Amino acid sequence: MFPCFSEIETRIHRLMEQQETVLVAIEGSCTAGKTTLARLLEERFDCNVFHMDDFFLQNHQRTAERFAQPGGNVDYERFREEVLLPLNRGEAVCFRPFDCQTRQLKEANPMPRKKLNIIEGTYSCHPYFGQPYDLKIFLTVTAETQKDRVLQRPAFLHRSFFDSWIPMEHAYFDAYAIQDGCHMVCSGQEEA
């Protein structure tokens, strides 16, 4: 369990008592537990969970110029149009998730309107989105734990994590001071 889980739960309950809809971002380093935290919250609340991994760039968007932009390796434009704008209007969401194996968009995935919506993944707090979130959580993990967790994933992914994905995350976090802009900074380390 996350050390700050009860505080996160309390904040979400409070927001849900005060507002018609609540939008939460779970941002942070890869392997810090963003997907796990989102899943735990989904078990506690009747909510939608959206994954930034469903918005990787399509082949025609994968240019040197795009990858040179901090946070440019996700399709933040499509995410804003297909997810954030409908949520902000109080509408149901229908989007086409990106398939990493085929590098194509899958069939449309309709999501019903819910009071609580959680956006999980690195780049969820990209400044392109403005300030749509009621609660922004940044998960941290030590470099040693991150390395250990990466090495537990399929071997063919290791090089991409170490040579591309982690450096791109750090460039994005630093360029936009992402951690400083979050309401909560929590450890993704397991409690002892």
Coordinates of N, CA and C in Angstrom, one line a residue:
M1 N 0.9 -1.2 0.0 CA 0.0 0.0 0.0 C 0.9 1.2 0.0
F2 N 0.4 2.3 -0.6 CA 1.1 3.6 -0.6 C 1.1 4.3 0.7
P3 N 2.2 4.9 1.2 CA 2.2 5.5 2.5 C 1.1 6.6 2.6
C4 N 0.8 7.3 1.5 CA -0.2 8.4 1.5 C -1.6 8.0 1.0
F5 N -1.9 6.7 0.9 CA -3.1 6.3 0.4 C -4.3 6.8 1.1
S6 N -4.3 6.8 2.4 CA -5.5 7.3 3.2 C -5.7 8.8 3.0
E7 N -4.6 9.5 2.9 CA -4.7 11.0 2.6 C -5.3 11.2 1.3
I8 N -4.9 10.5 0.3 CA -5.5 10.6 -1.1 C -7.0 10.3 -1.0
E9 N -7.3 9.2 -0.4 CA -8.8 8.8 -0.3 C -9.6 9.9 0.4
T10 N -9.0 10.5 1.5 CA -9.7 11.5 2.2 C -9.9 12.7 1.3
R11 N -8.9 13.1 0.6 CA -9.0 14.3 -0.3 C -10.1 14.1 -1.4
I12 N -10.1 12.9 -2.0 CA -11.0 12.6 -3.0 C -12.5 12.6 -2.4
H13 N -12.7 12.0 -1.3 CA -14.0 12.0 -0.7 C -14.5 13.4 -0.4
R14 N -13.6 14.2 0.1 CA -13.9 15.7 0.3 C -14.3 16.4 -1.0
L15 N -13.5 16.2 -2.0 CA -13.8 16.8 -3.3 C -15.2 16.3 -3.9
M16 N -15.4 15.0 -3.7 CA -16.7 14.4 -4.2 C -17.9 15.0 -3.5
E17 N -17.7 15.3 -2.2 CA -18.8 15.9 -1.4 C -19.1 17.3 -1.8
Q18 N -18.1 18.0 -2.3 CA -18.2 19.4 -2.6 C -18.5 19.8 -4.1
Q19 N -18.2 18.8 -5.0 CA -18.3 19.1 -6.4 C -19.2 18.1 -7.2
E20 N -19.7 18.6 -8.3 CA -20.5 17.7 -9.2 C -19.6 16.6 -9.9
T21 N -18.4 17.0 -10.3 CA -17.5 16.1 -10.9 C -16.1 16.4 -10.4
V22 N -15.2 15.3 -10.3 CA -13.9 15.4 -9.8 C -12.9 14.8 -10.8
L23 N -11.8 15.5 -11.1 CA -10.8 15.0 -12.0 C -9.5 15.0 -11.3
V24 N -8.9 13.8 -11.2 CA -7.6 13.5 -10.5 C -6.6 13.1 -11.5
A25 N -5.4 13.6 -11.4 CA -4.2 13.2 -12.2 C -3.3 12.5 -11.3
I26 N -2.8 11.3 -11.7 CA -1.7 10.6 -11.1 C -0.5 10.6 -12.0
E27 N 0.5 11.5 -11.7 CA 1.7 11.8 -12.5 C 2.9 11.2 -11.8
G28 N 4.0 11.1 -12.5 CA 5.2 10.7 -11.8 C 6.1 9.8 -12.6
S29 N 7.2 9.3 -12.0 CA 8.2 8.5 -12.7 C 7.6 7.2 -13.1
C30 N 8.2 6.6 -14.2 CA 7.8 5.3 -14.6 C 8.2 4.3 -13.5
T31 N 7.5 3.3 -13.3 CA 7.6 2.3 -12.2 C 7.3 2.8 -10.8
A32 N 6.8 4.0 -10.7 CA 6.5 4.5 -9.3 C 5.2 4.0 -8.7
G33 N 4.4 3.4 -9.6 CA 3.1 2.8 -9.1 C 1.9 3.6 -9.5
K34 N 2.0 4.4 -10.5 CA 0.8 5.1 -11.0 C -0.4 4.3 -11.3
T35 N -0.1 3.2 -12.1 CA -1.2 2.3 -12.5 C -1.8 1.5 -11.3
T36 N -0.9 1.1 -10.5 CA -1.3 0.4 -9.2 C -2.2 1.3 -8.4
L37 N -1.8 2.6 -8.2 CA -2.6 3.5 -7.4 C -3.9 3.7 -8.0
A38 N -3.9 3.9 -9.3 CA -5.2 4.1 -10.0 C -6.1 2.9 -9.8
R39 N -5.6 1.7 -9.9 CA -6.4 0.5 -9.8 C -6.9 0.4 -8.3
L40 N -6.1 0.8 -7.3 CA -6.6 0.8 -5.9 C -7.7 1.8 -5.7
L41 N -7.6 2.9 -6.4 CA -8.7 3.9 -6.2 C -9.9 3.5 -7.0
E42 N -9.7 2.8 -8.1 CA -10.9 2.3 -8.9 C -11.6 1.3 -8.0
E43 N -10.9 0.5 -7.2 CA -11.6 -0.5 -6.3 C -12.4 0.2 -5.2
R44 N -12.0 1.4 -4.8 CA -12.6 2.1 -3.7 C -13.8 3.0 -4.2
F45 N -13.7 3.5 -5.4 CA -14.6 4.5 -5.9 C -15.3 4.0 -7.2
D46 N -16.4 4.5 -7.5 CA -17.1 4.2 -8.8 C -16.5 5.3 -9.7
C47 N -15.5 5.0 -10.5 CA -14.8 6.0 -11.3 C -14.3 5.4 -12.6
N48 N -14.0 6.3 -13.5 CA -13.3 6.0 -14.7 C -11.8 6.2 -14.5
V49 N -11.0 5.3 -15.1 CA -9.6 5.5 -15.1 C -9.1 5.6 -16.6
F50 N -8.4 6.6 -16.9 CA -7.9 6.8 -18.3 C -6.4 6.7 -18.2
H51 N -5.7 6.1 -19.1 CA -4.3 5.8 -19.1 C -3.6 6.6 -20.2
M52 N -2.6 7.4 -19.8 CA -1.8 8.2 -20.8 C -1.1 7.2 -21.8
D53 N -0.9 6.0 -21.4 CA -0.2 5.0 -22.4 C -1.1 4.8 -23.6
D54 N -2.4 5.1 -23.5 CA -3.3 4.9 -24.6 C -3.2 6.1 -25.6
F55 N -2.3 7.0 -25.3 CA -2.2 8.2 -26.2 C -0.7 8.4 -26.6
F56 N 0.0 7.3 -26.9 CA 1.3 7.4 -27.5 C 1.1 7.9 -28.9
L57 N 2.2 8.4 -29.5 CA 2.2 8.9 -30.8 C 2.0 7.9 -31.9
Q58 N 1.2 8.2 -32.9 CA 1.1 7.4 -34.0 C 2.3 7.6 -34.9
N59 N 2.5 6.6 -35.9 CA 3.7 6.7 -36.7 C 3.9 8.0 -37.4
H60 N 2.9 8.6 -37.9 CA 3.0 9.9 -38.7 C 3.4 11.1 -37.7
Q61 N 3.2 10.9 -36.4 CA 3.6 11.9 -35.5 C 5.0 11.8 -34.9
R62 N 5.6 10.7 -35.2 CA 6.9 10.4 -34.6 C 8.1 11.0 -35.4
T63 N 8.3 12.3 -35.1 CA 9.3 13.1 -35.8 C 10.4 13.5 -34.8
A64 N 11.5 13.8 -35.3 CA 12.6 14.3 -34.5 C 12.2 15.6 -33.7
E65 N 11.5 16.5 -34.4 CA 11.0 17.7 -33.8 C 10.0 17.4 -32.7
R66 N 9.1 16.5 -32.9 CA 8.2 16.2 -31.8 C 8.9 15.6 -30.6
F67 N 9.8 14.6 -30.8 CA 10.5 14.0 -29.7 C 11.4 15.0 -29.0
A68 N 11.8 16.1 -29.7 CA 12.7 17.1 -29.0 C 11.9 17.9 -28.0
Q69 N 10.6 17.9 -28.1 CA 9.8 18.7 -27.2 C 9.6 18.0 -25.9
P70 N 9.8 18.7 -24.7 CA 9.6 18.0 -23.5 C 8.1 17.6 -23.4
G71 N 7.9 16.3 -23.2 CA 6.5 15.7 -23.1 C 5.9 15.5 -24.5
G72 N 6.7 15.7 -25.5 CA 6.2 15.5 -26.9 C 6.0 14.1 -27.4
N73 N 6.4 13.2 -26.6 CA 6.2 11.8 -27.0 C 4.9 11.1 -26.7
V74 N 3.9 12.0 -26.3 CA 2.5 11.5 -26.2 C 1.7 12.4 -27.1
D75 N 0.5 11.9 -27.5 CA -0.4 12.7 -28.3 C -1.3 13.5 -27.4
Y76 N -0.7 14.5 -26.8 CA -1.5 15.4 -25.8 C -2.6 16.1 -26.5
E77 N -2.5 16.4 -27.8 CA -3.6 17.1 -28.5 C -4.8 16.2 -28.6
R78 N -4.6 14.9 -28.9 CA -5.7 13.9 -29.0 C -6.3 13.7 -27.6
F79 N -5.5 13.6 -26.6 CA -5.9 13.3 -25.3 C -6.8 14.5 -24.8
R80 N -6.4 15.7 -25.1 CA -7.2 16.9 -24.7 C -8.6 16.8 -25.4
E81 N -8.6 16.6 -26.7 CA -9.8 16.6 -27.5 C -10.8 15.4 -27.1
E82 N -10.2 14.2 -27.0 CA -11.0 13.0 -26.8 C -11.4 12.7 -25.4
V83 N -10.6 13.2 -24.4 CA -10.9 12.9 -23.0 C -11.1 14.2 -22.2
L84 N -10.2 15.1 -22.1 CA -10.3 16.2 -21.2 C -11.5 17.1 -21.5
L85 N -11.6 17.5 -22.7 CA -12.7 18.4 -23.1 C -14.1 17.8 -22.8
P86 N -14.4 16.5 -23.2 CA -15.7 15.9 -22.9 C -15.9 15.8 -21.4
L87 N -14.8 15.5 -20.6 CA -15.0 15.4 -19.1 C -15.3 16.8 -18.6
N88 N -14.7 17.8 -19.0 CA -14.9 19.2 -18.5 C -16.3 19.6 -18.9
R89 N -16.9 19.1 -20.0 CA -18.3 19.4 -20.3 C -19.3 18.5 -19.6
G90 N -18.8 17.6 -18.8 CA -19.7 16.6 -18.1 C -20.3 15.6 -19.0
E91 N -19.6 15.3 -20.1 CA -20.1 14.3 -21.1 C -19.4 12.9 -20.9
A92 N -20.0 11.9 -21.5 CA -19.3 10.6 -21.6 C -18.1 10.8 -22.6
V93 N -17.2 9.9 -22.5 CA -16.0 9.9 -23.3 C -15.9 8.7 -24.2
C94 N -15.5 9.0 -25.4 CA -15.3 7.9 -26.4 C -13.9 8.1 -27.1
F95 N -13.0 7.3 -26.9 CA -11.7 7.5 -27.5 C -11.1 6.2 -28.1
R96 N -10.1 6.3 -28.9 CA -9.5 5.1 -29.5 C -8.1 4.9 -28.9
P97 N -7.9 3.9 -28.1 CA -6.6 3.7 -27.4 C -5.6 3.3 -28.4
F98 N -4.3 3.7 -28.2 CA -3.2 3.4 -29.0 C -2.7 1.9 -28.7
D99 N -2.5 1.1 -29.7 CA -2.0 -0.2 -29.5 C -0.4 -0.2 -29.7
C100 N 0.3 -0.4 -28.7 CA 1.8 -0.3 -28.8 C 2.4 -1.4 -29.7
Q101 N 1.7 -2.5 -29.9 CA 2.3 -3.6 -30.7 C 2.1 -3.3 -32.2
T102 N 0.9 -2.8 -32.5 CA 0.6 -2.5 -34.0 C 0.9 -1.0 -34.3
R103 N 1.1 -0.2 -33.3 CA 1.2 1.3 -33.5 C 0.1 1.8 -34.3
Q104 N -1.1 1.3 -34.0 CA -2.4 1.8 -34.6 C -3.3 2.1 -33.5
L105 N -4.4 2.8 -33.8 CA -5.4 3.1 -32.9 C -6.4 1.9 -32.9
K106 N -6.8 1.5 -31.7 CA -7.8 0.4 -31.6 C -9.2 0.9 -31.9
E107 N -10.2 0.0 -31.7 CA -11.6 0.4 -31.9 C -11.9 1.4 -30.8
A108 N -12.9 2.2 -31.0 CA -13.4 3.2 -30.0 C -13.7 2.6 -28.7
N109 N -13.4 3.2 -27.6 CA -13.6 2.7 -26.3 C -14.5 3.7 -25.5
P110 N -15.8 3.4 -25.5 CA -16.7 4.4 -24.8 C -16.6 4.2 -23.3
M111 N -16.6 5.4 -22.6 CA -16.6 5.4 -21.1 C -17.8 6.2 -20.7
P112 N -18.6 5.6 -19.8 CA -19.8 6.4 -19.3 C -19.4 7.6 -18.5
R113 N -20.3 8.4 -18.3 CA -20.1 9.6 -17.5 C -20.1 9.2 -16.0
K114 N -19.0 9.6 -15.3 CA -18.9 9.3 -13.9 C -18.5 10.6 -13.1
K115 N -18.8 10.6 -11.8 CA -18.5 11.7 -11.0 C -17.0 11.9 -10.8
L116 N -16.3 10.7 -10.6 CA -14.9 10.7 -10.4 C -14.2 10.2 -11.7
N117 N -13.2 10.9 -12.2 CA -12.4 10.4 -13.3 C -10.9 10.6 -12.9
I118 N -10.2 9.5 -13.1 CA -8.7 9.5 -12.8 C -7.9 9.4 -14.1
I119 N -7.0 10.3 -14.3 CA -6.0 10.2 -15.4 C -4.7 9.7 -14.8
E120 N -4.3 8.6 -15.3 CA -3.1 8.0 -14.8 C -2.0 7.9 -15.8
G121 N -0.8 8.4 -15.4 CA 0.4 8.3 -16.3 C 1.2 9.5 -16.4
T122 N 2.5 9.2 -16.8 CA 3.4 10.4 -17.0 C 2.8 11.2 -18.2
Y123 N 3.0 12.5 -18.1 CA 2.5 13.5 -19.1 C 1.1 13.9 -18.8
S124 N 0.4 13.3 -17.8 CA -1.0 13.7 -17.5 C -1.1 15.2 -17.1
C125 N 0.0 15.7 -16.6 CA 0.0 17.1 -16.1 C 0.7 18.1 -17.1
H126 N 0.7 17.7 -18.3 CA 1.4 18.5 -19.4 C 0.7 19.9 -19.4
P127 N 1.5 21.0 -19.4 CA 0.9 22.3 -19.4 C 0.0 22.6 -20.6
Y128 N 0.1 21.9 -21.6 CA -0.8 22.0 -22.8 C -2.3 21.9 -22.3
F129 N -2.5 21.2 -21.2 CA -3.9 20.9 -20.8 C -4.4 22.1 -19.9
G130 N -3.6 23.0 -19.5 CA -4.1 24.1 -18.6 C -4.1 23.5 -17.2
Q131 N -5.2 23.9 -16.5 CA -5.4 23.4 -15.1 C -6.7 22.7 -14.9
P132 N -6.9 21.5 -15.5 CA -8.2 20.9 -15.5 C -8.4 20.1 -14.2
Y133 N -7.4 19.8 -13.4 CA -7.5 18.8 -12.3 C -7.9 19.4 -11.0
D134 N -8.6 18.7 -10.2 CA -9.0 19.1 -8.9 C -8.0 18.6 -7.9
L135 N -7.2 17.5 -8.3 CA -6.2 17.0 -7.4 C -5.1 16.4 -8.3
K136 N -3.9 16.8 -8.1 CA -2.7 16.3 -8.9 C -1.8 15.6 -7.9
I137 N -1.5 14.3 -8.1 CA -0.6 13.5 -7.3 C 0.6 13.2 -8.1
F138 N 1.8 13.4 -7.5 CA 3.0 13.0 -8.1 C 3.7 11.9 -7.3
L139 N 3.9 10.8 -8.0 CA 4.5 9.6 -7.3 C 6.0 9.6 -7.6
T140 N 6.8 9.4 -6.6 CA 8.2 9.3 -6.7 C 8.7 7.9 -6.4
V141 N 9.9 7.6 -6.8 CA 10.5 6.3 -6.5 C 12.0 6.5 -6.6
T142 N 12.8 5.8 -5.8 CA 14.2 6.0 -5.8 C 14.8 5.4 -7.1
A143 N 15.9 5.9 -7.5 CA 16.6 5.4 -8.8 C 16.8 3.9 -8.7
E144 N 17.2 3.4 -7.5 CA 17.5 2.0 -7.3 C 16.3 1.2 -7.5
T145 N 15.2 1.6 -6.8 CA 13.9 0.8 -6.9 C 13.4 0.9 -8.4
Q146 N 13.5 2.0 -9.0 CA 13.1 2.1 -10.4 C 13.9 1.2 -11.3
K147 N 15.2 1.1 -11.1 CA 16.0 0.2 -11.9 C 15.5 -1.3 -11.6
D148 N 15.4 -1.6 -10.4 CA 14.9 -3.0 -10.0 C 13.6 -3.3 -10.7
R149 N 12.7 -2.4 -10.6 CA 11.3 -2.6 -11.2 C 11.4 -2.7 -12.7
V150 N 12.2 -1.9 -13.4 CA 12.4 -2.0 -14.8 C 12.9 -3.4 -15.2
L151 N 13.9 -3.8 -14.4 CA 14.5 -5.1 -14.7 C 13.5 -6.3 -14.5
Q152 N 12.4 -6.1 -13.8 CA 11.4 -7.1 -13.6 C 10.5 -7.2 -14.8
R153 N 10.5 -6.2 -15.7 CA 9.7 -6.1 -16.9 C 10.3 -6.9 -18.0
P154 N 9.6 -7.2 -19.1 CA 10.2 -8.0 -20.2 C 11.5 -7.4 -20.7
A155 N 12.5 -8.2 -20.9 CA 13.9 -7.8 -21.2 C 13.9 -6.9 -22.5
F156 N 13.1 -7.2 -23.4 CA 13.1 -6.4 -24.7 C 12.8 -4.9 -24.4
L157 N 12.2 -4.6 -23.3 CA 11.9 -3.2 -22.9 C 13.0 -2.4 -22.2
H158 N 13.9 -3.1 -21.6 CA 14.9 -2.5 -20.7 C 15.6 -1.4 -21.4
R159 N 16.1 -1.6 -22.6 CA 16.9 -0.5 -23.3 C 16.1 0.7 -23.5
S160 N 14.8 0.5 -23.9 CA 13.9 1.7 -24.1 C 13.7 2.5 -22.9
F161 N 13.5 1.8 -21.7 CA 13.3 2.5 -20.5 C 14.6 3.3 -20.2
F162 N 15.7 2.7 -20.2 CA 16.9 3.3 -19.7 C 17.5 4.4 -20.7
D163 N 17.4 4.1 -22.0 CA 17.9 5.0 -23.0 C 17.0 6.1 -23.5
S164 N 15.7 5.8 -23.4 CA 14.7 6.8 -24.0 C 13.7 7.3 -22.9
W165 N 12.9 6.4 -22.4 CA 11.7 6.8 -21.7 C 12.1 7.5 -20.4
I166 N 13.0 7.0 -19.6 CA 13.3 7.7 -18.3 C 14.0 9.0 -18.6
P167 N 15.0 9.2 -19.5 CA 15.5 10.5 -19.8 C 14.4 11.5 -20.4
M168 N 13.5 11.0 -21.2 CA 12.4 11.9 -21.7 C 11.5 12.3 -20.6
E169 N 11.2 11.5 -19.6 CA 10.4 11.8 -18.4 C 11.1 12.9 -17.6
H170 N 12.4 12.7 -17.4 CA 13.2 13.7 -16.6 C 13.2 15.1 -17.3
A171 N 13.4 15.1 -18.6 CA 13.4 16.3 -19.4 C 12.0 17.0 -19.2
Y172 N 11.0 16.3 -19.3 CA 9.6 16.9 -19.1 C 9.4 17.4 -17.7
F173 N 9.7 16.6 -16.7 CA 9.6 17.0 -15.3 C 10.3 18.3 -15.1
D174 N 11.6 18.4 -15.5 CA 12.4 19.5 -15.3 C 11.9 20.7 -16.1
A175 N 11.6 20.6 -17.3 CA 11.2 21.7 -18.2 C 9.9 22.4 -17.6
Y176 N 9.0 21.7 -17.1 CA 7.7 22.2 -16.7 C 7.5 22.2 -15.1
A177 N 8.6 21.9 -14.4 CA 8.5 21.8 -12.9 C 7.2 21.0 -12.5
I178 N 7.0 19.9 -13.1 CA 5.8 19.1 -12.9 C 5.6 18.8 -11.4
Q179 N 6.6 18.3 -10.7 CA 6.4 17.9 -9.3 C 6.0 19.1 -8.5
D180 N 6.6 20.2 -8.7 CA 6.2 21.4 -7.9 C 4.8 21.9 -8.1
G181 N 4.2 21.5 -9.3 CA 2.9 21.9 -9.6 C 1.8 21.0 -9.1
C182 N 2.2 19.9 -8.4 CA 1.2 18.9 -7.9 C 0.8 19.3 -6.5
H183 N -0.4 18.9 -6.2 CA -1.0 19.1 -4.8 C -0.4 18.2 -3.8
M184 N 0.0 17.0 -4.2 CA 0.6 16.0 -3.3 C 1.8 15.3 -4.0
V185 N 2.8 15.1 -3.2 CA 4.0 14.3 -3.7 C 4.1 13.1 -2.7
C186 N 4.0 11.9 -3.3 CA 3.9 10.7 -2.5 C 5.0 9.7 -3.0
S187 N 5.4 8.9 -2.1 CA 6.4 7.9 -2.4 C 5.6 6.7 -3.0
G188 N 6.2 6.2 -4.1 CA 5.7 4.9 -4.6 C 6.4 3.7 -4.1
Q189 N 7.2 3.9 -3.1 CA 7.9 2.8 -2.4 C 6.9 2.0 -1.6
E190 N 7.1 0.7 -1.4 CA 6.2 -0.1 -0.5 C 6.5 0.3 0.9
E191 N 5.5 0.3 1.7 CA 5.7 0.6 3.1 C 6.4 -0.6 3.8
A192 N 7.3 -0.4 4.7 CA 8.0 -1.5 5.4 C 7.1 -2.1 6.4

